[in-house]
């Protein structure tokens, strides 16, 4: 209990890490919101197409998050140990996996864009617009993947300002490029959905140049340079696979699970798809602080355990649990307050507005539980090295509960939008309960080998 009241250094450290990460997430969400608002001005069909095409890109995004967050478990721990050689080897393996994943998604998008869109919808006009959007998004896989994973690494060694400043600049670049190419301003052709893809591409080029340029040429905390990408890692692969790969597998399977949710939504009609596109951005906007504290939880826990203080890490886990409950309530309130403003910002039909309003209420309830389990599972427990159990828990709750119940709610019982969404996301409720039990057990604190032991 003393930690909740007296440990000012702990809360200061958490805030210094979480706030820049949260602000960066807020800016990134702002970019996504501006994309949907601008595309929404062109038409609901185009809005739905971009939303569903981005579901596939989001699979890649989640895989890269898995690669980056898996590596971050080791980076945070080795940074606490002051083991610089292990840090370099971790980053090298991470970047190799990222380049491999980028190539895979690039090939799939080049050769199978129509098949990708058919996964999410049967509407031919939505498919056509989605294919056009995907074709202009091919190169962004490499740019997004490398900048995202390098950002995660920099955060884990205390470099949180560079990614934040980069995101601020990228926001304005993206909005300007969208305005020019979506609507055909300043002499550019009017390209609607393709313009949105080009705007995103330009912003990604800037992000890649700033983030990767800093890590490869300026950063001194890790000292990683391009030549280290080809360094020999020896037996270090084994420790990386043991700790990090379960995070990649978990997030990867979770990505397919979330896309299964998108497949359900994509078959509930154009209005439901458009309404979900509006509310998805709002959900991201309200939960950015949660994401900041989740990553802060993993970083702080990793550093503490790297220093060898298990008891302190255990006490800090309960402090993060309290933060999850508090920020879940705040996020729910934010959603309820801003939902009418967000919905009115779009040119939507009456039916779509009604669906969006129902979804907003459901999201506000789910986020109460999502905040708690996110800060614990994606932060503290993952930072403790408990990656295998988390991999199992994430996917059991999704595949056994959320997806079957969501399908039943939408296609068998034909429930309202509120209940369809609630059951599609019920894994968030179940995980919130489970992670408290796991935290209390203390079994989530795992030992990680140093480079001298391998």
Coordinates of C-alpha atoms in Angstrom, one line a residue:
X1 CA 0.0 0.0 0.0
X2 CA 2.9 2.4 0.6
X3 CA 3.7 2.2 -3.1
X4 CA 0.3 3.7 -4.0
X5 CA 0.9 6.7 -1.8
X6 CA 4.6 7.4 -1.1
X7 CA 6.7 6.2 -4.0
X8 CA 6.7 9.5 -6.0
X9 CA 9.8 8.3 -8.0
X10 CA 7.8 5.4 -9.4
X11 CA 4.9 7.5 -10.6
X12 CA 7.2 10.1 -12.0
X13 CA 9.0 7.4 -14.0
X14 CA 5.8 5.9 -15.2
X15 CA 4.4 9.3 -16.3
X16 CA 7.7 10.3 -18.1
X17 CA 7.4 7.1 -20.2
X18 CA 3.6 6.8 -20.6
X19 CA 2.6 10.4 -21.5
X20 CA 4.9 10.8 -24.6
X21 CA 3.8 7.3 -25.7
X22 CA 0.1 8.2 -25.2
X23 CA 0.5 11.5 -27.0
X24 CA 2.1 9.7 -29.9
X25 CA -0.8 7.3 -29.9
X26 CA -3.2 10.2 -29.8
X27 CA -1.5 11.8 -32.8
X28 CA -1.5 8.5 -34.7
X29 CA -5.2 8.1 -34.0
X30 CA -5.8 11.7 -35.1
X31 CA -4.2 10.8 -38.4
X32 CA -6.5 7.8 -38.8
X33 CA -9.5 9.9 -37.8
X34 CA -8.7 12.6 -40.4
X35 CA -8.3 9.9 -43.0
X36 CA -11.8 8.5 -42.3
X37 CA -13.4 11.9 -42.1
X38 CA -11.8 13.1 -45.4
X39 CA -12.7 9.8 -47.2
X40 CA -16.1 9.9 -45.6
X41 CA -16.7 13.2 -47.3
X42 CA -16.3 11.4 -50.6
X43 CA -18.9 8.7 -49.8
X44 CA -19.9 5.9 -47.4
X45 CA -18.8 3.3 -50.0
X46 CA -15.3 4.7 -50.1
X47 CA -15.2 5.0 -46.3
X48 CA -16.2 1.3 -45.9
X49 CA -13.6 0.3 -48.5
X50 CA -10.7 2.1 -46.8
X51 CA -11.9 0.8 -43.4
X52 CA -11.9 -2.8 -44.6
X53 CA -8.7 -2.6 -46.6
X54 CA -7.0 -1.2 -43.5
X55 CA -8.1 -4.3 -41.6
X56 CA -5.6 -6.3 -43.6
X57 CA -2.9 -3.7 -43.1
X58 CA -3.8 -3.8 -39.4
X59 CA -2.8 -7.6 -39.5
X60 CA 0.6 -6.5 -40.5
X61 CA 0.6 -3.7 -38.0
X62 CA -0.2 -6.2 -35.2
X63 CA 2.4 -8.7 -36.4
X64 CA 5.0 -5.9 -36.3
X65 CA 3.8 -4.8 -32.8
X66 CA 4.2 -8.5 -31.8
X67 CA 7.8 -8.5 -33.2
X68 CA 8.6 -5.2 -31.5
X69 CA 6.9 -5.9 -28.2
X70 CA 8.4 -9.3 -28.1
X71 CA 11.8 -7.8 -28.5
X72 CA 11.0 -5.1 -25.9
X73 CA 10.6 -7.8 -23.2
X74 CA 14.3 -8.6 -23.7
X75 CA 15.4 -5.0 -24.4
X76 CA 14.0 -3.6 -21.2
X77 CA 15.5 -6.5 -19.2
X78 CA 18.9 -6.2 -20.8
X79 CA 18.9 -2.4 -20.5
X80 CA 18.3 -2.9 -16.7
X81 CA 21.2 -5.4 -16.7
X82 CA 23.5 -3.0 -18.7
X83 CA 24.1 -5.9 -21.2
X84 CA 24.8 -3.9 -24.4
X85 CA 25.9 -6.9 -26.5
X86 CA 22.6 -8.6 -25.8
X87 CA 20.7 -5.4 -26.7
X88 CA 22.4 -5.3 -30.1
X89 CA 21.6 -8.9 -30.8
X90 CA 18.0 -8.5 -29.9
X91 CA 17.5 -5.5 -32.2
X92 CA 19.3 -7.4 -35.1
X93 CA 16.9 -10.4 -34.8
X94 CA 13.9 -8.1 -34.5
X95 CA 14.8 -6.2 -37.6
X96 CA 15.4 -9.4 -39.6
X97 CA 12.0 -10.7 -38.6
X98 CA 10.4 -7.3 -39.5
X99 CA 11.9 -7.3 -43.0
X100 CA 10.8 -10.9 -43.6
X101 CA 7.2 -10.0 -42.5
X102 CA 7.2 -6.9 -44.7
X103 CA 8.2 -8.8 -47.7
X104 CA 5.5 -11.4 -47.1
X105 CA 2.7 -8.8 -46.9
X106 CA 4.0 -6.9 -49.8
X107 CA 3.9 -10.0 -52.0
X108 CA 0.3 -10.8 -50.9
X109 CA -0.9 -7.3 -51.6
X110 CA 0.7 -7.1 -55.0
X111 CA -0.7 -10.4 -56.3
X112 CA -3.9 -10.9 -54.3
X113 CA -5.6 -7.5 -53.6
X114 CA -9.0 -8.6 -54.8
X115 CA -8.9 -11.9 -52.8
X116 CA -7.9 -9.9 -49.7
X117 CA -10.9 -7.6 -50.0
X118 CA -13.3 -10.5 -50.6
X119 CA -12.3 -11.8 -47.2
X120 CA -14.1 -8.9 -45.6
X121 CA -17.1 -8.2 -47.9
X122 CA -19.1 -9.4 -50.8
X123 CA -20.0 -5.8 -52.0
X124 CA -18.4 -5.4 -55.4
X125 CA -18.2 -1.6 -55.3
X126 CA -16.5 -1.7 -51.9
X127 CA -14.1 -4.4 -53.2
X128 CA -13.1 -2.3 -56.2
X129 CA -12.3 0.8 -54.1
X130 CA -10.4 -1.4 -51.6
X131 CA -8.3 -2.9 -54.3
X132 CA -7.3 0.5 -55.5
X133 CA -6.4 1.6 -52.0
X134 CA -4.3 -1.5 -51.4
X135 CA -2.3 -1.1 -54.6
X136 CA -1.1 2.3 -53.5
X137 CA -0.2 1.0 -50.0
X138 CA 2.4 -1.7 -51.0
X139 CA 5.6 0.1 -50.1
X140 CA 4.2 1.3 -46.8
X141 CA 4.7 -2.2 -45.3
X142 CA 8.5 -1.7 -45.1
X143 CA 8.3 1.9 -43.9
X144 CA 5.6 1.1 -41.3
X145 CA 7.3 -2.1 -40.0
X146 CA 10.8 -0.6 -39.5
X147 CA 9.7 2.7 -38.0
X148 CA 7.2 0.9 -35.6
X149 CA 9.7 -1.7 -34.3
X150 CA 12.5 0.9 -34.0
X151 CA 10.1 3.2 -32.1
X152 CA 9.4 0.4 -29.6
X153 CA 13.1 -0.2 -29.0
X154 CA 13.9 3.5 -28.5
X155 CA 11.1 3.7 -25.9
X156 CA 12.5 0.9 -24.0
X157 CA 15.9 2.7 -23.5
X158 CA 14.2 5.9 -22.5
X159 CA 14.1 7.6 -25.9
X160 CA 10.5 8.6 -26.0
X161 CA 10.7 12.2 -27.3
X162 CA 12.1 11.5 -30.7
X163 CA 9.1 9.2 -31.7
X164 CA 6.7 11.8 -30.3
X165 CA 8.2 14.8 -32.2
X166 CA 8.2 12.6 -35.4
X167 CA 4.6 11.7 -35.0
X168 CA 3.6 15.4 -34.6
X169 CA 5.3 16.3 -37.8
X170 CA 3.9 13.3 -39.6
X171 CA 0.4 14.3 -38.5
X172 CA 0.5 17.6 -40.4
X173 CA 2.2 16.0 -43.4
X174 CA -0.5 13.4 -43.6
X175 CA -3.4 15.8 -43.3
X176 CA -1.9 18.1 -45.9
X177 CA -1.2 15.3 -48.3
X178 CA -4.7 13.8 -47.8
X179 CA -6.3 17.2 -48.5
X180 CA -4.2 17.6 -51.7
X181 CA -4.6 14.1 -53.2
X182 CA -8.1 13.0 -52.0
X183 CA -9.9 16.2 -53.1
X184 CA -7.5 17.2 -56.0
X185 CA -6.2 20.5 -54.5
X186 CA -3.1 22.6 -55.4
X187 CA -3.1 21.3 -59.0
X188 CA -3.1 17.6 -58.0
X189 CA -5.6 15.1 -59.5
X190 CA -8.6 14.1 -57.5
X191 CA -7.8 10.5 -56.4
X192 CA -10.3 9.8 -53.5
X193 CA -9.3 6.5 -51.8
X194 CA -6.0 6.3 -53.7
X195 CA -5.3 9.9 -52.5
X196 CA -5.7 8.7 -48.9
X197 CA -3.2 5.9 -49.5
X198 CA -0.7 8.3 -51.1
X199 CA -1.1 10.7 -48.1
X200 CA -0.3 7.9 -45.7
X201 CA 2.7 6.8 -47.8
X202 CA 4.2 10.3 -47.7
X203 CA 3.8 10.4 -43.9
X204 CA 5.3 6.9 -43.6
X205 CA 8.4 7.9 -45.6
X206 CA 9.0 10.8 -43.2
X207 CA 8.5 8.6 -40.1
X208 CA 10.9 6.0 -41.4
X209 CA 13.6 8.6 -42.2
X210 CA 13.4 10.2 -38.8
X211 CA 13.0 7.2 -36.5
X212 CA 15.3 4.7 -38.3
X213 CA 17.8 7.5 -39.1
X214 CA 18.1 8.3 -35.4
X215 CA 18.5 4.7 -34.2
X216 CA 21.0 3.8 -36.9
X217 CA 23.1 6.9 -36.9
X218 CA 22.6 8.9 -33.7
X219 CA 21.4 6.8 -30.7
X220 CA 24.1 6.0 -28.1
X221 CA 22.1 4.1 -25.5
X222 CA 22.2 0.9 -27.7
X223 CA 24.7 1.9 -30.3
X224 CA 23.1 -0.1 -33.0
X225 CA 24.3 0.6 -36.5
X226 CA 23.3 -0.8 -39.9
X227 CA 26.4 -3.1 -39.9
X228 CA 25.0 -4.8 -36.7
X229 CA 22.0 -6.1 -38.8
X230 CA 24.4 -8.7 -40.2
X231 CA 26.1 -9.6 -36.9
X232 CA 26.3 -13.2 -35.7
X233 CA 23.8 -13.9 -32.9
X234 CA 24.8 -17.5 -32.1
X235 CA 22.7 -19.2 -29.4
X236 CA 21.0 -16.0 -28.7
X237 CA 18.2 -17.1 -31.1
X238 CA 17.1 -19.7 -28.5
X239 CA 16.5 -17.1 -25.8
X240 CA 14.8 -14.8 -28.2
X241 CA 12.5 -17.5 -29.5
X242 CA 11.7 -18.6 -25.9
X243 CA 10.7 -15.1 -24.7
X244 CA 9.8 -13.1 -27.7
X245 CA 8.2 -15.5 -30.2
X246 CA 5.2 -16.3 -28.0
X247 CA 4.4 -12.5 -28.1
X248 CA 4.6 -12.6 -31.9
X249 CA 2.5 -15.7 -32.2
X250 CA 0.0 -14.4 -29.7
X251 CA -0.4 -11.0 -31.4
X252 CA -0.4 -12.7 -34.8
X253 CA -3.2 -15.1 -34.0
X254 CA -4.9 -12.3 -32.2
X255 CA -4.7 -10.3 -35.5
X256 CA -6.4 -13.0 -37.4
X257 CA -9.0 -13.2 -34.6
X258 CA -9.7 -9.5 -34.8
X259 CA -10.0 -9.8 -38.6
X260 CA -12.5 -12.6 -38.0
X261 CA -14.4 -10.0 -36.1
X262 CA -14.1 -7.7 -39.0
X263 CA -15.4 -10.4 -41.3
X264 CA -18.5 -10.7 -39.2
X265 CA -19.0 -6.9 -39.2
X266 CA -18.3 -6.8 -43.0
X267 CA -21.3 -9.1 -43.6
X268 CA -23.8 -7.1 -41.4
X269 CA -24.3 -4.5 -44.2
X270 CA -22.8 -1.3 -45.4
X271 CA -24.4 0.8 -42.6
X272 CA -22.9 -1.4 -39.9
X273 CA -19.5 -1.3 -41.6
X274 CA -19.5 2.5 -41.9
X275 CA -20.7 2.9 -38.3
X276 CA -17.9 0.6 -37.0
X277 CA -15.4 2.6 -39.0
X278 CA -16.5 5.8 -37.2
X279 CA -16.5 4.2 -33.7
X280 CA -13.2 2.3 -34.2
X281 CA -11.4 5.6 -34.4
X282 CA -13.2 6.9 -31.3
X283 CA -12.2 3.8 -29.4
X284 CA -8.6 4.3 -30.3
X285 CA -8.8 8.0 -29.4
X286 CA -10.1 7.2 -25.9
X287 CA -7.7 4.4 -25.1
X288 CA -4.4 6.1 -26.1
X289 CA -3.5 6.8 -22.4
X290 CA -4.2 3.2 -21.6
X291 CA -1.7 2.1 -24.3
X292 CA 0.8 4.5 -22.9
X293 CA 0.6 3.0 -19.4
X294 CA 0.6 -0.5 -20.9
X295 CA 3.9 0.0 -22.5
X296 CA 5.2 1.9 -19.5
X297 CA 4.2 -1.1 -17.4
X298 CA 6.3 -3.4 -19.5
X299 CA 9.3 -1.1 -19.6
X300 CA 9.3 -0.3 -15.9
X301 CA 8.8 -4.0 -14.9
X302 CA 11.6 -5.1 -17.3
X303 CA 14.0 -2.5 -15.9
X304 CA 13.1 -3.4 -12.3
X305 CA 13.6 -7.2 -12.8
X306 CA 16.8 -6.5 -14.8
X307 CA 18.1 -4.8 -11.7
X308 CA 17.2 -8.0 -9.7
X309 CA 14.4 -6.6 -7.5
X310 CA 11.5 -9.1 -7.8
X311 CA 9.7 -7.9 -4.7
X312 CA 9.6 -4.3 -6.0
X313 CA 8.3 -5.5 -9.4
X314 CA 5.5 -7.4 -7.6
X315 CA 4.4 -4.3 -5.7
X316 CA 4.6 -2.2 -8.9
X317 CA 2.3 -4.7 -10.5
X318 CA -0.5 -3.8 -8.1
X319 CA 0.1 -0.1 -8.7
X320 CA -0.4 -0.6 -12.4
X321 CA -3.6 -2.6 -11.7
X322 CA -5.0 0.4 -9.9
X323 CA -4.0 2.7 -12.8
X324 CA -5.8 0.4 -15.2
X325 CA -9.0 0.6 -13.3
X326 CA -8.8 4.4 -13.0
X327 CA -8.0 5.0 -16.7
X328 CA -10.6 2.6 -17.8
X329 CA -13.2 4.7 -16.1
X330 CA -11.8 7.9 -17.6
X331 CA -11.7 6.4 -21.1
X332 CA -15.4 5.3 -20.7
X333 CA -16.4 8.8 -19.7
X334 CA -14.5 10.3 -22.7
X335 CA -16.3 8.0 -25.1
X336 CA -19.7 9.0 -23.8
X337 CA -18.8 12.7 -23.9
X338 CA -17.3 12.9 -27.4
X339 CA -19.4 10.3 -29.2
X340 CA -22.1 12.8 -30.4
X341 CA -19.4 15.2 -31.7
X342 CA -17.6 12.4 -33.6
X343 CA -20.7 11.0 -35.2
X344 CA -21.9 14.4 -36.3
X345 CA -18.5 15.0 -38.0
X346 CA -19.4 12.4 -40.7
X347 CA -22.0 12.6 -43.5
X348 CA -23.9 9.5 -42.4
X349 CA -27.4 8.2 -43.1
X350 CA -30.0 8.0 -40.3
X351 CA -29.6 4.3 -39.9
X352 CA -25.8 4.5 -39.8
X353 CA -26.0 7.2 -37.1
X354 CA -28.3 5.1 -35.0
X355 CA -25.9 2.1 -35.3
X356 CA -22.9 4.2 -34.4
X357 CA -24.6 5.5 -31.3
X358 CA -25.4 2.0 -30.1
X359 CA -21.8 0.9 -30.7
X360 CA -20.5 3.9 -28.8
X361 CA -22.4 2.8 -25.7
X362 CA -21.1 -0.7 -26.0
X363 CA -17.5 0.4 -26.4
X364 CA -17.7 2.6 -23.3
X365 CA -18.6 -0.5 -21.2
X366 CA -16.0 -2.7 -22.8
X367 CA -13.2 -0.2 -22.4
X368 CA -13.6 -0.4 -18.6
X369 CA -12.3 -3.9 -18.7
X370 CA -10.0 -3.5 -21.6
X371 CA -7.9 -0.9 -19.8
X372 CA -7.3 -3.2 -16.9
X373 CA -6.3 -6.2 -18.9
X374 CA -4.3 -4.2 -21.4
X375 CA -2.1 -2.6 -18.7
X376 CA -1.6 -6.0 -17.0
X377 CA -1.3 -8.4 -19.9
X378 CA 0.5 -6.2 -22.5
X379 CA 2.5 -4.4 -19.8
X380 CA 3.3 -5.9 -16.4
X381 CA 2.9 -9.6 -17.0
X382 CA 4.6 -9.4 -20.4
X383 CA 7.4 -7.3 -18.9
X384 CA 7.8 -10.1 -16.3
X385 CA 8.5 -12.6 -19.2
X386 CA 5.2 -14.5 -18.8
X387 CA 4.8 -14.6 -22.6
X388 CA 3.8 -18.3 -23.1
X389 CA 0.8 -18.2 -20.7
X390 CA -0.3 -14.8 -22.1
X391 CA -0.2 -16.3 -25.6
X392 CA -2.6 -19.1 -24.5
X393 CA -4.9 -16.7 -22.5
X394 CA -5.2 -14.2 -25.3
X395 CA -6.3 -16.7 -27.9
X396 CA -8.4 -19.0 -25.8
X397 CA -10.7 -16.1 -24.7
X398 CA -10.9 -14.7 -28.3
X399 CA -11.5 -18.0 -30.1
X400 CA -13.6 -19.8 -27.5
X401 CA -15.7 -16.8 -26.4
X402 CA -15.7 -13.7 -28.5
X403 CA -15.9 -15.0 -32.0
X404 CA -18.5 -17.7 -31.5
X405 CA -20.7 -15.5 -29.3
X406 CA -20.4 -12.6 -31.8
X407 CA -21.4 -14.8 -34.7
X408 CA -24.4 -16.1 -32.7
X409 CA -25.4 -12.6 -31.7
X410 CA -25.2 -11.2 -35.3
X411 CA -26.4 -14.1 -37.5
X412 CA -28.5 -16.4 -35.3
X413 CA -30.2 -14.3 -32.7
X414 CA -30.0 -11.0 -34.8
X415 CA -29.4 -8.9 -31.6
X416 CA -29.0 -5.1 -31.6
X417 CA -25.7 -3.5 -32.6
X418 CA -24.9 -2.9 -28.9
X419 CA -25.0 -6.7 -28.0
X420 CA -23.3 -7.8 -31.2
X421 CA -20.3 -5.6 -30.4
X422 CA -20.4 -6.5 -26.7
X423 CA -20.2 -10.2 -27.4
X424 CA -17.5 -9.7 -30.1
X425 CA -15.4 -8.1 -27.4
X426 CA -16.3 -10.1 -24.4
X427 CA -12.8 -11.5 -24.3
X428 CA -11.7 -8.1 -22.8
X429 CA -14.0 -8.7 -19.8
X430 CA -12.8 -12.3 -19.3
X431 CA -9.1 -11.3 -19.5
X432 CA -9.5 -8.5 -17.0
X433 CA -10.7 -11.1 -14.4
X434 CA -8.0 -13.6 -15.3
X435 CA -5.1 -11.2 -15.2
X436 CA -5.9 -10.2 -11.6
X437 CA -5.7 -13.9 -10.6
X438 CA -2.4 -14.2 -12.5
X439 CA -0.9 -11.1 -10.9
X440 CA -1.7 -12.4 -7.4
X441 CA -0.1 -15.8 -8.0
X442 CA 3.4 -14.2 -8.6
X443 CA 4.1 -16.9 -11.2
X444 CA 4.4 -14.3 -14.0
X445 CA 8.0 -13.3 -13.0
X446 CA 10.3 -15.3 -15.2
X447 CA 14.1 -15.5 -15.3
X448 CA 15.9 -14.3 -18.5
X449 CA 19.5 -15.3 -19.4
X450 CA 22.2 -12.7 -20.0
X451 CA 24.6 -12.8 -22.9
X452 CA 27.4 -14.2 -20.6
X453 CA 25.3 -17.3 -20.0
X454 CA 24.8 -18.1 -23.6

